[in-house]
Coordinates of C-alpha atoms in Angstrom, one line a residue:
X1 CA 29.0 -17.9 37.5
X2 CA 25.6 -16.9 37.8
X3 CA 26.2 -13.9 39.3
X4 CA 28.0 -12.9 35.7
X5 CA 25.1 -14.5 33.9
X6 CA 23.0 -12.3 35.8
X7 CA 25.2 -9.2 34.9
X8 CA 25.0 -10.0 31.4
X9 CA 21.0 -10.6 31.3
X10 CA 20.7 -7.3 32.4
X11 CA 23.2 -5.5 30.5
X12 CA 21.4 -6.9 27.6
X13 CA 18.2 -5.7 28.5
X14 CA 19.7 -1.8 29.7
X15 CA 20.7 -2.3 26.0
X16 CA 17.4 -2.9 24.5
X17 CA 15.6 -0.4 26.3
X18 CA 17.8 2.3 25.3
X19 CA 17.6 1.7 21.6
X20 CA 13.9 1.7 22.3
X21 CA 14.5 4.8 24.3
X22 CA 16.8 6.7 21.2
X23 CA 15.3 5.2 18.5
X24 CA 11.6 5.8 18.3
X25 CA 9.9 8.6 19.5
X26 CA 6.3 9.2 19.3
X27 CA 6.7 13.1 18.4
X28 CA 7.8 12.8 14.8
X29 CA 9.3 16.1 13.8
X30 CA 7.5 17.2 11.1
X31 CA 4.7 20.4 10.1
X32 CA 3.6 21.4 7.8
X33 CA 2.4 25.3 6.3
X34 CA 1.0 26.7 3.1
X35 CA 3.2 29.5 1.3
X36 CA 2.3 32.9 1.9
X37 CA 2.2 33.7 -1.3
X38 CA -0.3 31.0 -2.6
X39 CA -3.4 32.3 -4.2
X40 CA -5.6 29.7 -4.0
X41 CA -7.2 29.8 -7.4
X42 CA -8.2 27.1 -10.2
X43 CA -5.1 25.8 -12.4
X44 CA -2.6 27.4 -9.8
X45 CA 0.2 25.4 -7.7
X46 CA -0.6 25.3 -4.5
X47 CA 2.6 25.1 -2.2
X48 CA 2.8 22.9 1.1
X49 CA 6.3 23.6 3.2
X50 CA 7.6 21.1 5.0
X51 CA 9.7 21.6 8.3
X52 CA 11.3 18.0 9.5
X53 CA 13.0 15.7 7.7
X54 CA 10.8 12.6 8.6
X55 CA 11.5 8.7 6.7
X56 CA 8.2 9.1 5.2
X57 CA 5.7 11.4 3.6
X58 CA 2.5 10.1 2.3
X59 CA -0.4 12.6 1.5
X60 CA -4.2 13.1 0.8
X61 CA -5.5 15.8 -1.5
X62 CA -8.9 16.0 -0.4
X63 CA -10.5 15.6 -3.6
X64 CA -13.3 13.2 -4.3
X65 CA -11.8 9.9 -3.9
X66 CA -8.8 10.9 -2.0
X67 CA -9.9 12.3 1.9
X68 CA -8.2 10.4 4.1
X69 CA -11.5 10.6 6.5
X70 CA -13.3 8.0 4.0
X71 CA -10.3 5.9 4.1
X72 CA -12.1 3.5 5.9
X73 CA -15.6 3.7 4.2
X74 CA -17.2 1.3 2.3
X75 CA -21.0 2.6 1.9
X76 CA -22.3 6.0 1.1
X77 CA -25.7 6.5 2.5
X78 CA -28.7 5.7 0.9
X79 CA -29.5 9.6 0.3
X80 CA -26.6 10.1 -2.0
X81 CA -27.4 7.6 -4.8
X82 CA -28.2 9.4 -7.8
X83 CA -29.0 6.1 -10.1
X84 CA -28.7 2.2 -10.1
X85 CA -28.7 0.3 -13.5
X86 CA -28.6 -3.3 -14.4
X87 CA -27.3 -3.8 -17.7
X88 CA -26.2 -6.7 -20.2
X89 CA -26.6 -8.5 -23.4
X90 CA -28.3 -11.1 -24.4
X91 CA -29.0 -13.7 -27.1
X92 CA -31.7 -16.3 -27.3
X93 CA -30.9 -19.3 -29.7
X94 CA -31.8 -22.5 -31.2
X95 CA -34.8 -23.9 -29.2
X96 CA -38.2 -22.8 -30.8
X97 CA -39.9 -23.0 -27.6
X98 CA -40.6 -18.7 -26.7
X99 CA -41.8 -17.2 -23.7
X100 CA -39.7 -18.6 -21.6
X101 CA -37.6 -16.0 -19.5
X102 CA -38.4 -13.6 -16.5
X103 CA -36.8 -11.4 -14.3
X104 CA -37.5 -10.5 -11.0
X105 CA -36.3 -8.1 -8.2
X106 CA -37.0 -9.0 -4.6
X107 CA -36.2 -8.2 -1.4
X108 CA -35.6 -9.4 2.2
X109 CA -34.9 -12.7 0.3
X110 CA -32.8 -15.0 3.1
X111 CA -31.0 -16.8 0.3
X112 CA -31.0 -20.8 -0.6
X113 CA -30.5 -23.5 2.8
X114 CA -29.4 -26.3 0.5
X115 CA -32.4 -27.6 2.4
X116 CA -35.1 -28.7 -0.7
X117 CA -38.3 -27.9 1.5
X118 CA -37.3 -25.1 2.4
X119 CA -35.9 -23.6 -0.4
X120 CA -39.4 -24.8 -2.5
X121 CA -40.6 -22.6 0.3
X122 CA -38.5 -19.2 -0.2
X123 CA -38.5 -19.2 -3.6
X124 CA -42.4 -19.6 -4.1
X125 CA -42.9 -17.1 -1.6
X126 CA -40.1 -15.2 -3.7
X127 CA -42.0 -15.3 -6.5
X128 CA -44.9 -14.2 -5.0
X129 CA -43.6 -11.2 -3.4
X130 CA -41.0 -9.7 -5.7
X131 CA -41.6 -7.3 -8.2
X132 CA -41.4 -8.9 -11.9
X133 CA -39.0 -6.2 -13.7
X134 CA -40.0 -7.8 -17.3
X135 CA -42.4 -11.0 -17.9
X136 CA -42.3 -13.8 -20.5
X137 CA -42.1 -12.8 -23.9
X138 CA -40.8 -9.7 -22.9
X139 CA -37.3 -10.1 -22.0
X140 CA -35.1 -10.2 -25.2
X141 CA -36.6 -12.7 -27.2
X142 CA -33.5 -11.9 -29.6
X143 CA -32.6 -12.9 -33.0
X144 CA -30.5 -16.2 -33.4
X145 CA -27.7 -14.6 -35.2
X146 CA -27.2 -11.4 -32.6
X147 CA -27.2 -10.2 -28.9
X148 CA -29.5 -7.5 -27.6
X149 CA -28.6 -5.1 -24.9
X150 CA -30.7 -4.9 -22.2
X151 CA -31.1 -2.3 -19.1
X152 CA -33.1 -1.8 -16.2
X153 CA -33.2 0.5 -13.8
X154 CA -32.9 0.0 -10.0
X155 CA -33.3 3.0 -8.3
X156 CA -35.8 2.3 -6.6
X157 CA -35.1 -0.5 -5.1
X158 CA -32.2 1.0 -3.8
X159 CA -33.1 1.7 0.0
X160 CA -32.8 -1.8 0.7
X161 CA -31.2 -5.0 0.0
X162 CA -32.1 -6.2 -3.3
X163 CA -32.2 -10.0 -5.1
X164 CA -32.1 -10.1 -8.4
X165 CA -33.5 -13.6 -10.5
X166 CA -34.1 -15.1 -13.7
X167 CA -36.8 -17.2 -13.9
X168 CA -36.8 -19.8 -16.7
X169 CA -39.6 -21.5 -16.9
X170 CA -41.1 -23.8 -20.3
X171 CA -43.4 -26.9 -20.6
X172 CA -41.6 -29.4 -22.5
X173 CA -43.6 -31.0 -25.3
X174 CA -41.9 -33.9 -26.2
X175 CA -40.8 -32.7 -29.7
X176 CA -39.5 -29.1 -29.4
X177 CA -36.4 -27.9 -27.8
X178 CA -35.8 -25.9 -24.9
X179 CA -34.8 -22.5 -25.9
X180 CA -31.1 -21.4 -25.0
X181 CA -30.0 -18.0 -23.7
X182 CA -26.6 -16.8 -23.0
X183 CA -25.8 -13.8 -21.2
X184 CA -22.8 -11.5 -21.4
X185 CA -21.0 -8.7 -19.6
X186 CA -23.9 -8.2 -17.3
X187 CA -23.2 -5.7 -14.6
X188 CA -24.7 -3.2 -11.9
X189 CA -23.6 0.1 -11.9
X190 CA -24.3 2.7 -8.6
X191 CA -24.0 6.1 -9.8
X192 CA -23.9 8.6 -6.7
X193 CA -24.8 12.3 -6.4
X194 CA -21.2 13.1 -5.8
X195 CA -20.4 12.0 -9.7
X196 CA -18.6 9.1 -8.4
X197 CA -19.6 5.5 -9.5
X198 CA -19.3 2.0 -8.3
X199 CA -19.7 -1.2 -10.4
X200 CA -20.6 -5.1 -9.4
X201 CA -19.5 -7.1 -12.3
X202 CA -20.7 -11.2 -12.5
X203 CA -18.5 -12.5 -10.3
X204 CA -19.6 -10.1 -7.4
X205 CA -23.0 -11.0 -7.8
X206 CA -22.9 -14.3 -5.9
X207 CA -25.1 -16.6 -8.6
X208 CA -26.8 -19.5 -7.2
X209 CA -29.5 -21.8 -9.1
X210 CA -32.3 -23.7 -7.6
X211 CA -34.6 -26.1 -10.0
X212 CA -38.0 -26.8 -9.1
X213 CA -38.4 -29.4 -11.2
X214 CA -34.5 -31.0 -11.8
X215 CA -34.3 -33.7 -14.3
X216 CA -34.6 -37.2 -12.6
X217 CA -32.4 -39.5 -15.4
X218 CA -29.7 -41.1 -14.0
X219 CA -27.7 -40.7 -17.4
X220 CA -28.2 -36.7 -17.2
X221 CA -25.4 -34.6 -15.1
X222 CA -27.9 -33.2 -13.1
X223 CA -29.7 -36.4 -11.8
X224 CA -32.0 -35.1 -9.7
X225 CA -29.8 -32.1 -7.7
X226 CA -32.0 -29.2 -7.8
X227 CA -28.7 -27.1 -7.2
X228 CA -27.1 -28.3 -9.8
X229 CA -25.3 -25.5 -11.7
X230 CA -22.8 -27.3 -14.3
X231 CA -20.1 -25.4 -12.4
X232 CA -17.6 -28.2 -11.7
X233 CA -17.9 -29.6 -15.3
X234 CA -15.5 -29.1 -18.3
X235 CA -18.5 -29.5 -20.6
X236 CA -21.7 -28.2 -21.7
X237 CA -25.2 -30.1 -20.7
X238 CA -29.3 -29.4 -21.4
X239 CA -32.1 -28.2 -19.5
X240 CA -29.8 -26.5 -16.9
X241 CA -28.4 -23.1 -15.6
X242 CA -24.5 -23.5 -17.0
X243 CA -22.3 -21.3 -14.3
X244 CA -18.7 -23.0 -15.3
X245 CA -16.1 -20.8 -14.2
X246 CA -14.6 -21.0 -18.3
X247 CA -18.1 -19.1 -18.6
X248 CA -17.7 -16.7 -15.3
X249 CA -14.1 -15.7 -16.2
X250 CA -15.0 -14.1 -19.1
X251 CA -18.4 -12.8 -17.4
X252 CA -21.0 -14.6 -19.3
X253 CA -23.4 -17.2 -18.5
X254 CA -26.0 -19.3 -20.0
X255 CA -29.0 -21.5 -19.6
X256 CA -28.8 -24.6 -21.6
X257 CA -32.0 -25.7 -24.0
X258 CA -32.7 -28.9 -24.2
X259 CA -33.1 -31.3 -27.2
X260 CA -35.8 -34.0 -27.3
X261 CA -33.4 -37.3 -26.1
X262 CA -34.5 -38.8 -22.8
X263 CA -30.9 -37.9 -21.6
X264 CA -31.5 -34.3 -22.6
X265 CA -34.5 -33.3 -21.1
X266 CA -37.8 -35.1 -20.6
X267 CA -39.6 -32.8 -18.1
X268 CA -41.2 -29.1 -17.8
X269 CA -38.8 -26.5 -17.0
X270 CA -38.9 -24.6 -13.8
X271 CA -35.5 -23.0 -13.1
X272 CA -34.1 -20.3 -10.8
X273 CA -30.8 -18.0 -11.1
X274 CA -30.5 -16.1 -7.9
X275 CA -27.8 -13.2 -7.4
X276 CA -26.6 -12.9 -3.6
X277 CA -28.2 -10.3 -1.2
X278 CA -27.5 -6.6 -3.4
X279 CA -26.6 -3.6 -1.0
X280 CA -25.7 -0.6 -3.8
X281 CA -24.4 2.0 -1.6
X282 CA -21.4 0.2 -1.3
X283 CA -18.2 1.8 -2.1
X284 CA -14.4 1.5 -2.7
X285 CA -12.4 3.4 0.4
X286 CA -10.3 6.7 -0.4
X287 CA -6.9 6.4 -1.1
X288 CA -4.4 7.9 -0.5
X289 CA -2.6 10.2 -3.4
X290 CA 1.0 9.1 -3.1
X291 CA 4.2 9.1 -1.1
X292 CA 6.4 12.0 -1.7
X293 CA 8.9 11.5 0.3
X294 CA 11.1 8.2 1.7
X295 CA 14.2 7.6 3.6
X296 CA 16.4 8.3 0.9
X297 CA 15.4 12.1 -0.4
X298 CA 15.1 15.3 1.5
X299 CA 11.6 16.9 0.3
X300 CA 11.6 20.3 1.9
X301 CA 7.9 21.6 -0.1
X302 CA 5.5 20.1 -2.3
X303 CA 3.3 21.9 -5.1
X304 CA -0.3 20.7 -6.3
X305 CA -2.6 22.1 -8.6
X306 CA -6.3 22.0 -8.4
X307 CA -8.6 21.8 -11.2
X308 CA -11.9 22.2 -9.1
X309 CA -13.0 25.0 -7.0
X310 CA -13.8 24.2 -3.5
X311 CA -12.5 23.5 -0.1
X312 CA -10.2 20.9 0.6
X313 CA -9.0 19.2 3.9
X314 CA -5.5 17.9 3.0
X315 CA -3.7 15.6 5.0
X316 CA -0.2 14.3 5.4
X317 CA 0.9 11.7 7.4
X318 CA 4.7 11.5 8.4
X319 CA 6.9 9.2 10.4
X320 CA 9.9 7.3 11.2
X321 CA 10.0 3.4 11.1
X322 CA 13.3 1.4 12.1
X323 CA 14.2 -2.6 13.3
X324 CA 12.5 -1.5 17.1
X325 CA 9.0 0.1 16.0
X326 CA 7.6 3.1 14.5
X327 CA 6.2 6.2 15.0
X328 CA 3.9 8.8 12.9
X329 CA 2.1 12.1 13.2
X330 CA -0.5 13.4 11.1
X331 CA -1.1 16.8 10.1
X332 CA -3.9 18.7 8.2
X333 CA -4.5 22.0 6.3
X334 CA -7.6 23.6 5.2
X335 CA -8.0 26.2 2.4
X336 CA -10.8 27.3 -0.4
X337 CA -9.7 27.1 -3.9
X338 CA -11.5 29.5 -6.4
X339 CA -12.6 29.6 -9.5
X340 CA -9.7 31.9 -11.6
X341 CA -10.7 35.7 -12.1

């Protein structure tokens, strides 16, 4: 009996390894060639034959955005940025107290510790370091009924990493109210030398608040937690940053004035918005520019026009996948594509 066990176990395997053996086979047969009557030339087809009758085609055209050698990349070096641009709206309301906002850019900032001492620390030495891109009473002190657009440029901060802040800061008198500003559809857009462009919105921006000065009432949300940021509350409070994700979602946020009620605010306002460490010559990999071919259809030749002169690397990569493993080949053609006569 376990002699015929034994038979069987390796009958089994023989099996196995022959499928293996039959079924997958690292030399997919597949090449590719450019027609010979192709001409290469702005606005006419270009035609790639195929030999092999592979599972799958999937190919690259070599345009910008599509080389499968920057499938993998994420930045662009620094050399290549042609412009960086913060921009947003913004509206200042209610509160008569002015003069309140700034905005500052900063860098080899290590972030907040959620330690108090040492965040007192880093963001005074923040403040004395960074660059103040617009001061108070200069920053959009907007109409009540209206936003204002705002935009600064970045570009030359871009060789580093970058922090951006706001800085709202406003000694409470007792009888006036804090000043409110909301912000909307703020962004930072990387513009690079190759025409392409690549955009942080609000929620990429990693927002974080720090108060110097929180307020200390027991009554108040905040009670005393200089990191407050409103953000797990369903409602709207005073003398705060306001970062609830109902805000967030549709890429605004807002600082919260204060009235004169001891639960509202009863103390000067020193209060930080920091965005995360900034690195703007990030970028979205290639992709790839379709499949045109699976298991089911024969694809003997493929036609593409250019609209660009210039050369192009294009790649294809082919292979064969079944229930044991898979295999793939890749294969590449170079050619110059005119402008038309």
């Amino acid at each position: 009996m376990k002699i015929r066990n034994l038979i069987y176990i390796l009958a089994a395997g023989a099996f196995i390894t022959s499928c293996n053996d039959l079924d997958v086979d690292d030399s997919v047969d597949f090449k590719v060639s450019l027609a010979s009557d192709n001409t290469y030339e702005v606005g006419e087809p270009v035609v790639f034959n195929f030999e092999g009758n592979p599972d799958y085609i999937t190919w690259w055209s070599g345009e910008e955005g599509h080389k499968y050698a920057n499938r993998e990349r994420t930045e662009l070096p620094l050399e290549e940025i042609e412009s960086v641009t913060l921009s947003f709206e913004a509206q200042a309301r209610y509160g008569k107290v002015t003069n309140t906002l700034s905005l500052f850019a900063g860098k080899d900032f290590p972030g907040l510790s959620k330690d108090v001492t040492t965040d007192n620390m880093r963001v005074e030495n923040f403040e004395n370091d960074a660059t103040l891109l617009s001061g108070n009473g200069e920053l959009l002190e907007s109409k009540f009924s209206s936003r204002k657009a705002a935009s600064f440029d970045l570009t030359p901060y871009s060789t580093s990493e970058l922090t951006l802040a706001f800085h709202y800061k406003a000694d409470f008198d007792g009888t006036s109210a804090l000043k409110r500003w909301d912000f909307y559809s703020m962004s930072i857009k990387t513009v690079y030398k190759n025409g392409n462009a690549y955009t942080l919105g609000l929620s990429d921006l990693g927002l974080a608040t720090f108060d110097r000065n929180p307020n200390m009432n027991s009554q108040h949300p905040q009670n005393g937690d200089p990191y407050f940021d409103n953000s797990a509350r369903t409602s709207s409070c005073t003398g705060v940053w306001d970062l609830r994700t109902s805000l967030i979602r549709v890429n605004s946020f807002t600082f919260l004035g204060g009235g004169t009620n001891a639960t509202d605010y009863t103390n000067n306002a020193d209060d930080w918005l920091f965005t995360r460490s900034l690195k703007f010559n990030s970028c979205d990999p290639d992709e790839n520019s379709g499949v045109l071919k699976n298991i089911n259809v024969r694809v003997p030749s493929y036609s593409y026009t250019y609209t660009e002169p210039g050369t192009y690397t294009v790649t294809f990569i082919a292979g064969n996948q079944n229930v044991y493993g898979s295999a793939r080949t890749v294969q590449e053609v170079t050619f110059t594509i005119r402008d038309k006569e």
